[in-house]
């Protein structure tokens, strides 16, 4: 049995280790769960292993907001304490002194 554990949590603010974007995690897949087309569109020399957790983020950069799907190996914690301004965040999360907490209606 595989006892893989995600390093990051729902509501945590993270940033990409290479590209200039950050976001709030709203879901986690224990292993890659996207399409082969999506995966193969990543340049081979940058393509992460499928055998790791992947995170769904409400993401932003200095130009736009979007949803990102990112491997655990490409994320690092964002300790800036700056809010993430993605417009979907207020529908699912409340800002707390510790970061972002799922609103009660969305928690399991």
Short mmCIF file of C-alpha atoms in Angstrom, two decimals:
data_model
loop_
_atom_site.label_atom_id
_atom_site.label_comp_id
_atom_site.label_asym_id
_atom_site.label_seq_id
_atom_site.Cartn_x
_atom_site.Cartn_y
_atom_site.Cartn_z
CA UNK A 1 0.00 0.00 0.00
CA UNK A 2 1.22 3.49 -0.90
CA UNK A 3 1.35 5.87 2.10
CA UNK A 4 2.15 9.03 0.14
CA UNK A 5 1.50 12.25 2.06
CA UNK A 6 1.09 15.69 0.63
CA UNK A 7 3.70 18.17 1.84
CA UNK A 8 1.34 21.16 1.50
CA UNK A 9 -2.21 21.68 2.77
CA UNK A 10 -5.45 23.07 1.41
CA UNK A 11 -5.48 26.79 2.17
CA UNK A 12 -1.70 27.12 2.20
CA UNK A 13 -0.08 29.84 0.10
CA UNK A 14 2.68 28.52 -2.13
CA UNK A 15 4.80 29.80 -4.99
CA UNK A 16 6.29 28.08 -8.00
CA UNK A 17 9.99 27.42 -7.55
CA UNK A 18 10.84 28.44 -11.15
CA UNK A 19 8.02 30.56 -12.55
CA UNK A 20 6.80 33.83 -11.07
CA UNK A 21 3.40 32.91 -9.69
CA UNK A 22 1.85 32.06 -6.35
CA UNK A 23 -1.49 30.81 -5.15
CA UNK A 24 -3.73 29.19 -2.57
CA UNK A 25 -4.10 25.40 -2.68
CA UNK A 26 -7.74 24.33 -3.06
CA UNK A 27 -7.34 20.62 -3.88
CA UNK A 28 -4.67 17.88 -3.88
CA UNK A 29 -4.25 14.79 -6.05
CA UNK A 30 -1.97 12.17 -4.43
CA UNK A 31 -0.64 11.34 -7.92
CA UNK A 32 -0.89 13.02 -11.31
CA UNK A 33 -4.55 13.11 -12.42
CA UNK A 34 -4.60 15.33 -15.51
CA UNK A 35 -4.60 14.43 -19.21
CA UNK A 36 -1.68 12.97 -21.12
CA UNK A 37 -1.97 15.90 -23.55
CA UNK A 38 -1.50 18.37 -20.68
CA UNK A 39 1.50 16.43 -19.38
CA UNK A 40 3.16 16.04 -22.80
CA UNK A 41 2.79 19.79 -23.47
CA UNK A 42 5.40 20.41 -20.74
CA UNK A 43 8.90 20.55 -22.25
CA UNK A 44 10.54 17.17 -21.63
CA UNK A 45 13.54 18.65 -19.81
CA UNK A 46 11.14 20.34 -17.32
CA UNK A 47 8.50 17.60 -17.08
CA UNK A 48 7.99 16.53 -13.45
CA UNK A 49 7.39 12.95 -12.39
CA UNK A 50 3.76 11.82 -12.28
CA UNK A 51 4.56 9.85 -9.11
CA UNK A 52 4.09 12.71 -6.63
CA UNK A 53 1.26 14.85 -5.30
CA UNK A 54 -0.17 17.52 -7.63
CA UNK A 55 -1.92 20.64 -6.37
CA UNK A 56 -4.77 22.74 -7.73
CA UNK A 57 -4.14 26.43 -7.03
CA UNK A 58 -6.08 29.64 -7.28
CA UNK A 59 -3.03 31.26 -8.84
CA UNK A 60 -1.89 34.74 -9.74
CA UNK A 61 1.02 36.58 -11.24
CA UNK A 62 1.48 40.28 -11.84
CA UNK A 63 -0.76 40.13 -14.95
CA UNK A 64 -3.65 37.75 -14.32
CA UNK A 65 -5.49 35.23 -12.14
CA UNK A 66 -6.00 31.60 -13.16
CA UNK A 67 -6.21 28.01 -11.92
CA UNK A 68 -2.91 26.12 -11.96
CA UNK A 69 -2.06 22.42 -11.62
CA UNK A 70 1.43 22.01 -10.18
CA UNK A 71 3.61 19.13 -9.00
CA UNK A 72 4.78 19.12 -5.39
CA UNK A 73 8.41 19.29 -6.49
CA UNK A 74 7.77 22.63 -8.19
CA UNK A 75 6.25 24.34 -5.15
CA UNK A 76 7.73 26.08 -2.14
CA UNK A 77 5.92 27.79 0.75
CA UNK A 78 5.20 31.48 0.29
CA UNK A 79 5.97 33.20 3.57
CA UNK A 80 5.38 36.75 2.31
CA UNK A 81 2.13 37.23 4.29
CA UNK A 82 0.75 39.17 1.27
CA UNK A 83 -2.85 38.25 0.42
CA UNK A 84 -3.59 36.32 -2.76
CA UNK A 85 -6.16 38.31 -4.75
CA UNK A 86 -7.63 35.60 -6.99
CA UNK A 87 -11.37 36.42 -7.32
CA UNK A 88 -12.52 32.85 -6.47
CA UNK A 89 -10.81 32.77 -3.09
CA UNK A 90 -13.58 34.61 -1.15
CA UNK A 91 -16.12 31.99 -2.35
CA UNK A 92 -14.19 29.14 -0.71
CA UNK A 93 -11.82 30.58 1.90
CA UNK A 94 -11.70 33.04 4.75
CA UNK A 95 -8.50 34.96 5.40
CA UNK A 96 -7.20 34.27 8.91
CA UNK A 97 -4.07 35.40 10.74
CA UNK A 98 -2.57 31.97 9.84
CA UNK A 99 -3.48 32.17 6.13
CA UNK A 100 -6.62 30.79 4.46
CA UNK A 101 -9.23 28.50 6.00
CA UNK A 102 -11.97 26.73 4.07
CA UNK A 103 -15.38 28.20 4.74
CA UNK A 104 -17.50 25.77 6.77
CA UNK A 105 -19.79 24.90 3.83
CA UNK A 106 -16.76 23.63 1.85
CA UNK A 107 -14.93 21.63 4.50
CA UNK A 108 -15.24 17.85 4.73
#
